[in-house]
Structure formats: C-alpha cells, structure tokens
Amino acid sequence: MSNKIAVFASGTGSNFDAIMEACDKGTLNADVTLLVSDKINAAVIEKAQKRNVDTVVFNPKSFENKAEFEKALLADCQARDVEWIILAGYMRLIGSTLLEAYPKRIINIHPSLLPAFPGKDAIGQAIDKKVKVTGVTVHFVDDGMDTGPIIAQEALSISEEDTKDEVRRKIQAVEHQLYPQVIQSLLIKEEAK
Ligand code: GRF
C-alpha cells in the first residue's frame, strides 16, 4: 500500500518534481495526494496541476493567525488521509497545530550542512563565508528555524570560482536524489514498526 503524502512548497518545485518522478518510477512508494502553497504565483502550483495533484493555495493574510490557517491546512490533509508532510521550499515555520497533529511526520530539506547556515539564503551565506564544503540536510521539523533532528546529510565541494547559480545547481542535483531516497527510507522504517 502506498503512503499518502502532502508536499508544502512556496517556489519553483524542482524537489516536488523529483518526488513525483521517484513515485512514478516506483523508487518511492508514496502517493502525493496534496500540494499546499502559500504563494499564489508559485511555479510549483502549475507543476502539481499538470500532474493532477490536488492543490491548496492559501493567503496567510486572509487568516487571523498561524493557528487558523494551519487548522484549515490540517483539515485539507486529513480529508485526504495524509500521513506525512514533506516541506520542499516552504518558506514558513510550522506551528503547533500541524506539529502536534503530525509528530515526527513533517520533514524538511535545507541547502546547507545544518547546523551551519540555517534560515534564508543558505547558499549565499555559505558563499559569503568562503566555505569549501557545503551540502544538503534532511531533518525532522520542530518549532525552530531548521533546528529539528537531522535524518541525513550529503556534503559537496564548492570552489571560489563557482557562481551562486552553479552552487545552487550542484546543491539541487544532490537534493533531487537525496530527498526521495530519505523519504522512502523513513516510510520503510515506519512500516517495520
Ligand atoms: C531547495 O533548495 C530546498 O533546499 C530549500 O528550498 C529550495 C526549494 O527549491 N528548502 P525547489 O522549489 O524545490 O526548486
């Protein structure tokens, strides 16, 4: 039986695509039943629609507070029997409503070797520090900014000659392999429990 997952994303959606491709290939035994976005113009929305994935696009400003919009998102997830929430470029902190409903079931991918360079523009932060090695981290989500327990990391070398776009391309190539693999290994572990 495949596991029902929701992807939350605010941007381009290259990780969303990588997850969908892994599902198509059968290397990820999951069914993406929902795409949630907080950005009305996010490119990921069209990607989801093309693949006939239900989309929920919300404007946080039309809710009184985070708890209110998370209650609505929780209802959207529960209506589709979502078991895991996969953040893929979702640019908001997750609040207690979703964290309590999905304990250790919300996962994020971040473009640095955490705990180095949390928050926004991790790639720019790494370049500014002239690091020689950076990478990708997949972690459980808690109430902090990229602070939850680390599940997997992959390092890669960068050089001073690399432009920011080149570093981003290297990082995303790693992300697109790593994220579906890590999600699959979590699903297998959970099934074995
Ligand atoms: C990824 O680099 C991810 O690490 C970060 O946001 C970016 C999303 O990219 N959290 P995309 O929208 O999946 O292309």
PDB file of C-alpha atoms and ligand atoms in Angstrom:
ATOM      1  CA  MET A   1       0.000   0.000   0.000  1.00  0.00           C
ATOM      2  CA  SER A   2       1.403   3.405  -0.822  1.00  0.00           C
ATOM      3  CA  ASN A   3       1.810   6.116   1.753  1.00  0.00           C
ATOM      4  CA  LYS A   4      -0.130   9.304   1.364  1.00  0.00           C
ATOM      5  CA  ILE A   5       1.966  12.426   1.500  1.00  0.00           C
ATOM      6  CA  ALA A   6       1.392  16.153   1.139  1.00  0.00           C
ATOM      7  CA  VAL A   7       4.097  18.430  -0.240  1.00  0.00           C
ATOM      8  CA  PHE A   8       4.235  22.014   1.043  1.00  0.00           C
ATOM      9  CA  ALA A   9       6.142  24.391  -1.253  1.00  0.00           C
ATOM     10  CA  SER A  10       6.417  28.107  -1.948  1.00  0.00           C
ATOM     11  CA  GLY A  11       8.689  28.162  -5.003  1.00  0.00           C
ATOM     12  CA  THR A  12       9.830  26.530  -8.194  1.00  0.00           C
ATOM     13  CA  GLY A  13       9.038  22.976  -7.248  1.00  0.00           C
ATOM     14  CA  SER A  14      12.088  21.136  -8.557  1.00  0.00           C
ATOM     15  CA  ASN A  15      12.045  18.963  -5.431  1.00  0.00           C
ATOM     16  CA  PHE A  16       8.319  18.385  -5.901  1.00  0.00           C
ATOM     17  CA  ASP A  17       9.102  17.120  -9.413  1.00  0.00           C
ATOM     18  CA  ALA A  18      11.891  14.892  -8.140  1.00  0.00           C
ATOM     19  CA  ILE A  19       9.488  13.362  -5.603  1.00  0.00           C
ATOM     20  CA  MET A  20       6.824  12.833  -8.271  1.00  0.00           C
ATOM     21  CA  GLU A  21       9.354  11.225 -10.628  1.00  0.00           C
ATOM     22  CA  ALA A  22      10.506   8.853  -7.889  1.00  0.00           C
ATOM     23  CA  CYS A  23       6.857   7.902  -7.268  1.00  0.00           C
ATOM     24  CA  ASP A  24       6.365   7.294 -10.999  1.00  0.00           C
ATOM     25  CA  LYS A  25       9.476   5.112 -11.143  1.00  0.00           C
ATOM     26  CA  GLY A  26       8.396   3.192  -8.069  1.00  0.00           C
ATOM     27  CA  THR A  27      11.561   4.045  -6.109  1.00  0.00           C
ATOM     28  CA  LEU A  28       9.352   5.999  -3.714  1.00  0.00           C
ATOM     29  CA  ASN A  29       6.300   4.103  -2.563  1.00  0.00           C
ATOM     30  CA  ALA A  30       4.134   7.154  -1.968  1.00  0.00           C
ATOM     31  CA  ASP A  31       1.080   8.832  -3.330  1.00  0.00           C
ATOM     32  CA  VAL A  32       1.279  12.631  -3.372  1.00  0.00           C
ATOM     33  CA  THR A  33      -2.328  13.490  -2.624  1.00  0.00           C
ATOM     34  CA  LEU A  34      -1.906  17.202  -1.989  1.00  0.00           C
ATOM     35  CA  LEU A  35       0.277  20.185  -2.824  1.00  0.00           C
ATOM     36  CA  VAL A  36      -0.013  23.136  -0.448  1.00  0.00           C
ATOM     37  CA  SER A  37       1.378  26.551  -1.319  1.00  0.00           C
ATOM     38  CA  ASP A  38       1.263  29.900   0.429  1.00  0.00           C
ATOM     39  CA  LYS A  39       2.276  31.779  -2.745  1.00  0.00           C
ATOM     40  CA  ILE A  40      -0.380  32.299  -5.363  1.00  0.00           C
ATOM     41  CA  ASN A  41       2.162  32.618  -8.200  1.00  0.00           C
ATOM     42  CA  ALA A  42       4.497  29.789  -7.199  1.00  0.00           C
ATOM     43  CA  ALA A  43       5.618  27.754 -10.219  1.00  0.00           C
ATOM     44  CA  VAL A  44       5.132  24.573  -8.213  1.00  0.00           C
ATOM     45  CA  ILE A  45       1.332  25.010  -8.419  1.00  0.00           C
ATOM     46  CA  GLU A  46       1.269  24.571 -12.185  1.00  0.00           C
ATOM     47  CA  LYS A  47       3.578  21.573 -11.871  1.00  0.00           C
ATOM     48  CA  ALA A  48       1.129  19.947  -9.447  1.00  0.00           C
ATOM     49  CA  GLN A  49      -1.880  20.759 -11.603  1.00  0.00           C
ATOM     50  CA  LYS A  50      -0.203  19.242 -14.667  1.00  0.00           C
ATOM     51  CA  ARG A  51       0.221  16.063 -12.684  1.00  0.00           C
ATOM     52  CA  ASN A  52      -3.374  16.153 -11.422  1.00  0.00           C
ATOM     53  CA  VAL A  53      -2.328  16.553  -7.803  1.00  0.00           C
ATOM     54  CA  ASP A  54      -4.911  18.416  -5.693  1.00  0.00           C
ATOM     55  CA  THR A  55      -3.633  21.874  -4.847  1.00  0.00           C
ATOM     56  CA  VAL A  56      -4.484  24.120  -1.928  1.00  0.00           C
ATOM     57  CA  VAL A  57      -3.213  27.670  -2.308  1.00  0.00           C
ATOM     58  CA  PHE A  58      -3.799  29.937   0.645  1.00  0.00           C
ATOM     59  CA  ASN A  59      -3.015  33.525   1.525  1.00  0.00           C
ATOM     60  CA  PRO A  60      -1.815  33.653   5.146  1.00  0.00           C
ATOM     61  CA  LYS A  61      -3.011  37.260   5.335  1.00  0.00           C
ATOM     62  CA  SER A  62      -6.624  36.202   4.974  1.00  0.00           C
ATOM     63  CA  PHE A  63      -6.401  34.340   8.290  1.00  0.00           C
ATOM     64  CA  GLU A  64      -6.298  35.839  11.738  1.00  0.00           C
ATOM     65  CA  ASN A  65      -3.151  33.941  12.732  1.00  0.00           C
ATOM     66  CA  LYS A  66      -0.994  30.888  12.035  1.00  0.00           C
ATOM     67  CA  ALA A  67      -3.183  28.594  14.131  1.00  0.00           C
ATOM     68  CA  GLU A  68      -6.191  29.487  11.974  1.00  0.00           C
ATOM     69  CA  PHE A  69      -4.572  28.763   8.616  1.00  0.00           C
ATOM     70  CA  GLU A  70      -2.901  25.638   9.963  1.00  0.00           C
ATOM     71  CA  LYS A  71      -6.310  24.378  11.171  1.00  0.00           C
ATOM     72  CA  ALA A  72      -7.581  24.776   7.607  1.00  0.00           C
ATOM     73  CA  LEU A  73      -4.497  23.015   6.183  1.00  0.00           C
ATOM     74  CA  LEU A  74      -4.862  20.232   8.724  1.00  0.00           C
ATOM     75  CA  ALA A  75      -8.446  19.670   7.581  1.00  0.00           C
ATOM     76  CA  ASP A  76      -7.227  19.569   3.954  1.00  0.00           C
ATOM     77  CA  CYS A  77      -4.596  16.979   4.895  1.00  0.00           C
ATOM     78  CA  GLN A  78      -6.936  14.865   6.995  1.00  0.00           C
ATOM     79  CA  ALA A  79      -9.595  14.878   4.286  1.00  0.00           C
ATOM     80  CA  ARG A  80      -7.025  13.165   2.038  1.00  0.00           C
ATOM     81  CA  ASP A  81      -5.654  10.799   4.725  1.00  0.00           C
ATOM     82  CA  VAL A  82      -2.239  12.458   4.530  1.00  0.00           C
ATOM     83  CA  GLU A  83       0.283  10.593   6.702  1.00  0.00           C
ATOM     84  CA  TRP A  84       3.433  12.647   6.056  1.00  0.00           C
ATOM     85  CA  ILE A  85       4.045  16.312   5.317  1.00  0.00           C
ATOM     86  CA  ILE A  86       7.062  16.966   3.140  1.00  0.00           C
ATOM     87  CA  LEU A  87       8.347  20.528   3.065  1.00  0.00           C
ATOM     88  CA  ALA A  88      10.093  21.368  -0.195  1.00  0.00           C
ATOM     89  CA  GLY A  89      10.937  25.043  -0.216  1.00  0.00           C
ATOM     90  CA  TYR A  90       8.016  26.023   2.048  1.00  0.00           C
ATOM     91  CA  MET A  91       9.118  29.367   3.443  1.00  0.00           C
ATOM     92  CA  ARG A  92       7.208  29.360   6.755  1.00  0.00           C
ATOM     93  CA  LEU A  93       7.788  27.989  10.208  1.00  0.00           C
ATOM     94  CA  ILE A  94       5.405  25.196  11.099  1.00  0.00           C
ATOM     95  CA  GLY A  95       3.275  25.892  14.160  1.00  0.00           C
ATOM     96  CA  SER A  96       1.947  23.739  16.971  1.00  0.00           C
ATOM     97  CA  THR A  97      -1.315  22.862  15.200  1.00  0.00           C
ATOM     98  CA  LEU A  98       0.452  20.849  12.485  1.00  0.00           C
ATOM     99  CA  LEU A  99       3.359  19.733  14.667  1.00  0.00           C
ATOM    100  CA  GLU A 100       1.013  18.171  17.215  1.00  0.00           C
ATOM    101  CA  ALA A 101      -1.101  16.505  14.524  1.00  0.00           C
ATOM    102  CA  TYR A 102       1.955  15.078  12.712  1.00  0.00           C
ATOM    103  CA  PRO A 103       4.597  14.300  15.347  1.00  0.00           C
ATOM    104  CA  LYS A 104       7.874  13.249  13.633  1.00  0.00           C
ATOM    105  CA  ARG A 105       5.933  13.152  10.392  1.00  0.00           C
ATOM    106  CA  ILE A 106       6.947  16.548   8.993  1.00  0.00           C
ATOM    107  CA  ILE A 107      10.232  16.581   7.082  1.00  0.00           C
ATOM    108  CA  ASN A 108      12.260  19.408   5.545  1.00  0.00           C
ATOM    109  CA  ILE A 109      15.177  19.709   3.167  1.00  0.00           C
ATOM    110  CA  HIS A 110      17.670  22.522   3.621  1.00  0.00           C
ATOM    111  CA  PRO A 111      20.508  23.573   1.281  1.00  0.00           C
ATOM    112  CA  SER A 112      23.385  23.542   3.785  1.00  0.00           C
ATOM    113  CA  LEU A 113      25.049  21.220   6.253  1.00  0.00           C
ATOM    114  CA  LEU A 114      22.993  22.179   9.292  1.00  0.00           C
ATOM    115  CA  PRO A 115      23.510  23.485  11.893  1.00  0.00           C
ATOM    116  CA  ALA A 116      25.580  25.735   9.608  1.00  0.00           C
ATOM    117  CA  PHE A 117      23.650  28.390   7.703  1.00  0.00           C
ATOM    118  CA  PRO A 118      20.029  27.935   8.817  1.00  0.00           C
ATOM    119  CA  GLY A 119      17.274  30.231   7.574  1.00  0.00           C
ATOM    120  CA  LYS A 120      17.052  32.178   4.377  1.00  0.00           C
ATOM    121  CA  ASP A 121      19.663  32.185   1.604  1.00  0.00           C
ATOM    122  CA  ALA A 122      21.748  29.340   2.996  1.00  0.00           C
ATOM    123  CA  ILE A 123      23.660  29.159  -0.284  1.00  0.00           C
ATOM    124  CA  GLY A 124      24.524  32.877  -0.166  1.00  0.00           C
ATOM    125  CA  GLN A 125      25.593  32.537   3.475  1.00  0.00           C
ATOM    126  CA  ALA A 126      27.935  29.658   2.594  1.00  0.00           C
ATOM    127  CA  ILE A 127      29.451  31.564  -0.334  1.00  0.00           C
ATOM    128  CA  ASP A 128      29.993  34.659   1.828  1.00  0.00           C
ATOM    129  CA  LYS A 129      31.919  32.566   4.352  1.00  0.00           C
ATOM    130  CA  LYS A 130      34.001  31.073   1.518  1.00  0.00           C
ATOM    131  CA  VAL A 131      33.340  27.538   2.732  1.00  0.00           C
ATOM    132  CA  LYS A 132      34.950  24.783   0.682  1.00  0.00           C
ATOM    133  CA  VAL A 133      32.404  22.156   1.614  1.00  0.00           C
ATOM    134  CA  THR A 134      28.679  22.631   1.907  1.00  0.00           C
ATOM    135  CA  GLY A 135      25.759  20.303   1.296  1.00  0.00           C
ATOM    136  CA  VAL A 136      22.201  19.274   1.938  1.00  0.00           C
ATOM    137  CA  THR A 137      20.374  18.284   5.120  1.00  0.00           C
ATOM    138  CA  VAL A 138      17.097  16.431   5.544  1.00  0.00           C
ATOM    139  CA  HIS A 139      15.628  16.819   9.020  1.00  0.00           C
ATOM    140  CA  PHE A 140      12.518  16.408  11.107  1.00  0.00           C
ATOM    141  CA  VAL A 141      10.697  19.678  11.591  1.00  0.00           C
ATOM    142  CA  ASP A 142      10.291  21.199  15.030  1.00  0.00           C
ATOM    143  CA  ASP A 143       9.173  24.679  16.050  1.00  0.00           C
ATOM    144  CA  GLY A 144      12.550  26.286  15.310  1.00  0.00           C
ATOM    145  CA  MET A 145      14.142  27.533  12.116  1.00  0.00           C
ATOM    146  CA  ASP A 146      15.876  24.469  10.603  1.00  0.00           C
ATOM    147  CA  THR A 147      16.621  23.118  14.100  1.00  0.00           C
ATOM    148  CA  GLY A 148      14.943  19.692  14.141  1.00  0.00           C
ATOM    149  CA  PRO A 149      16.776  16.348  14.453  1.00  0.00           C
ATOM    150  CA  ILE A 150      18.901  15.559  11.412  1.00  0.00           C
ATOM    151  CA  ILE A 151      17.973  12.476   9.385  1.00  0.00           C
ATOM    152  CA  ALA A 152      20.512  12.610   6.553  1.00  0.00           C
ATOM    153  CA  GLN A 153      23.205  14.850   5.120  1.00  0.00           C
ATOM    154  CA  GLU A 154      25.286  14.878   1.979  1.00  0.00           C
ATOM    155  CA  ALA A 155      28.329  17.076   1.519  1.00  0.00           C
ATOM    156  CA  LEU A 156      29.717  18.563  -1.677  1.00  0.00           C
ATOM    157  CA  SER A 157      32.753  20.632  -2.534  1.00  0.00           C
ATOM    158  CA  ILE A 158      32.462  24.117  -3.913  1.00  0.00           C
ATOM    159  CA  SER A 159      35.128  26.488  -5.141  1.00  0.00           C
ATOM    160  CA  GLU A 160      35.515  30.236  -5.124  1.00  0.00           C
ATOM    161  CA  GLU A 161      35.109  30.248  -8.886  1.00  0.00           C
ATOM    162  CA  ASP A 162      31.599  28.798  -8.641  1.00  0.00           C
ATOM    163  CA  THR A 163      28.858  31.357  -9.177  1.00  0.00           C
ATOM    164  CA  LYS A 164      25.837  31.260  -6.903  1.00  0.00           C
ATOM    165  CA  ASP A 165      23.814  29.674  -9.708  1.00  0.00           C
ATOM    166  CA  GLU A 166      26.429  26.959 -10.123  1.00  0.00           C
ATOM    167  CA  VAL A 167      26.403  26.202  -6.421  1.00  0.00           C
ATOM    168  CA  ARG A 168      22.607  26.100  -6.453  1.00  0.00           C
ATOM    169  CA  ARG A 169      22.655  23.673  -9.390  1.00  0.00           C
ATOM    170  CA  LYS A 170      25.117  21.396  -7.568  1.00  0.00           C
ATOM    171  CA  ILE A 171      23.056  21.514  -4.388  1.00  0.00           C
ATOM    172  CA  GLN A 172      19.790  20.842  -6.164  1.00  0.00           C
ATOM    173  CA  ALA A 173      21.252  17.896  -8.072  1.00  0.00           C
ATOM    174  CA  VAL A 174      22.057  16.370  -4.672  1.00  0.00           C
ATOM    175  CA  GLU A 175      18.636  17.291  -3.252  1.00  0.00           C
ATOM    176  CA  HIS A 176      16.760  15.640  -6.103  1.00  0.00           C
ATOM    177  CA  GLN A 177      18.500  12.319  -5.425  1.00  0.00           C
ATOM    178  CA  LEU A 178      18.650  12.504  -1.646  1.00  0.00           C
ATOM    179  CA  TYR A 179      15.136  13.665  -0.718  1.00  0.00           C
ATOM    180  CA  PRO A 180      13.123  10.854  -2.373  1.00  0.00           C
ATOM    181  CA  GLN A 181      15.612   8.277  -1.022  1.00  0.00           C
ATOM    182  CA  VAL A 182      15.368   9.586   2.530  1.00  0.00           C
ATOM    183  CA  ILE A 183      11.575   9.770   2.401  1.00  0.00           C
ATOM    184  CA  GLN A 184      11.466   6.175   1.163  1.00  0.00           C
ATOM    185  CA  SER A 185      13.743   5.001   3.967  1.00  0.00           C
ATOM    186  CA  LEU A 186      11.510   6.718   6.540  1.00  0.00           C
ATOM    187  CA  LEU A 187       8.430   5.029   5.091  1.00  0.00           C
ATOM    188  CA  ILE A 188      10.125   1.626   5.260  1.00  0.00           C
ATOM    189  CA  LYS A 189      11.230   2.195   8.865  1.00  0.00           C
ATOM    190  CA  GLU A 190       7.738   3.216   9.861  1.00  0.00           C
ATOM    191  CA  GLU A 191       6.174   0.190   8.177  1.00  0.00           C
ATOM    192  CA  ALA A 192       8.586  -2.101  10.034  1.00  0.00           C
ATOM    193  CA  LYS A 193       7.439  -0.744  13.412  1.00  0.00           C
TER     194      LYS A 193
HETATM  195  C1  GRF B   1      15.550  23.865  -2.069  1.00  0.00           C
HETATM  196  O1  GRF B   1      16.862  24.227  -2.357  1.00  0.00           O
HETATM  197  C2  GRF B   1      15.402  23.463  -0.623  1.00  0.00           C
HETATM  198  O2  GRF B   1      16.569  23.002  -0.063  1.00  0.00           O
HETATM  199  C3  GRF B   1      15.009  24.750   0.055  1.00  0.00           C
HETATM  200  O3  GRF B   1      14.219  25.423  -0.893  1.00  0.00           O
HETATM  201  C4  GRF B   1      14.609  25.056  -2.201  1.00  0.00           C
HETATM  202  C5  GRF B   1      13.367  24.720  -2.965  1.00  0.00           C
HETATM  203  O4  GRF B   1      13.638  24.551  -4.330  1.00  0.00           O
HETATM  204  N1  GRF B   1      14.341  24.477   1.299  1.00  0.00           N
HETATM  205  P1  GRF B   1      12.529  23.958  -5.302  1.00  0.00           P
HETATM  206  O5  GRF B   1      11.313  24.856  -5.221  1.00  0.00           O
HETATM  207  O6  GRF B   1      12.237  22.548  -4.877  1.00  0.00           O
HETATM  208  O7  GRF B   1      13.149  24.007  -6.666  1.00  0.00           O
END
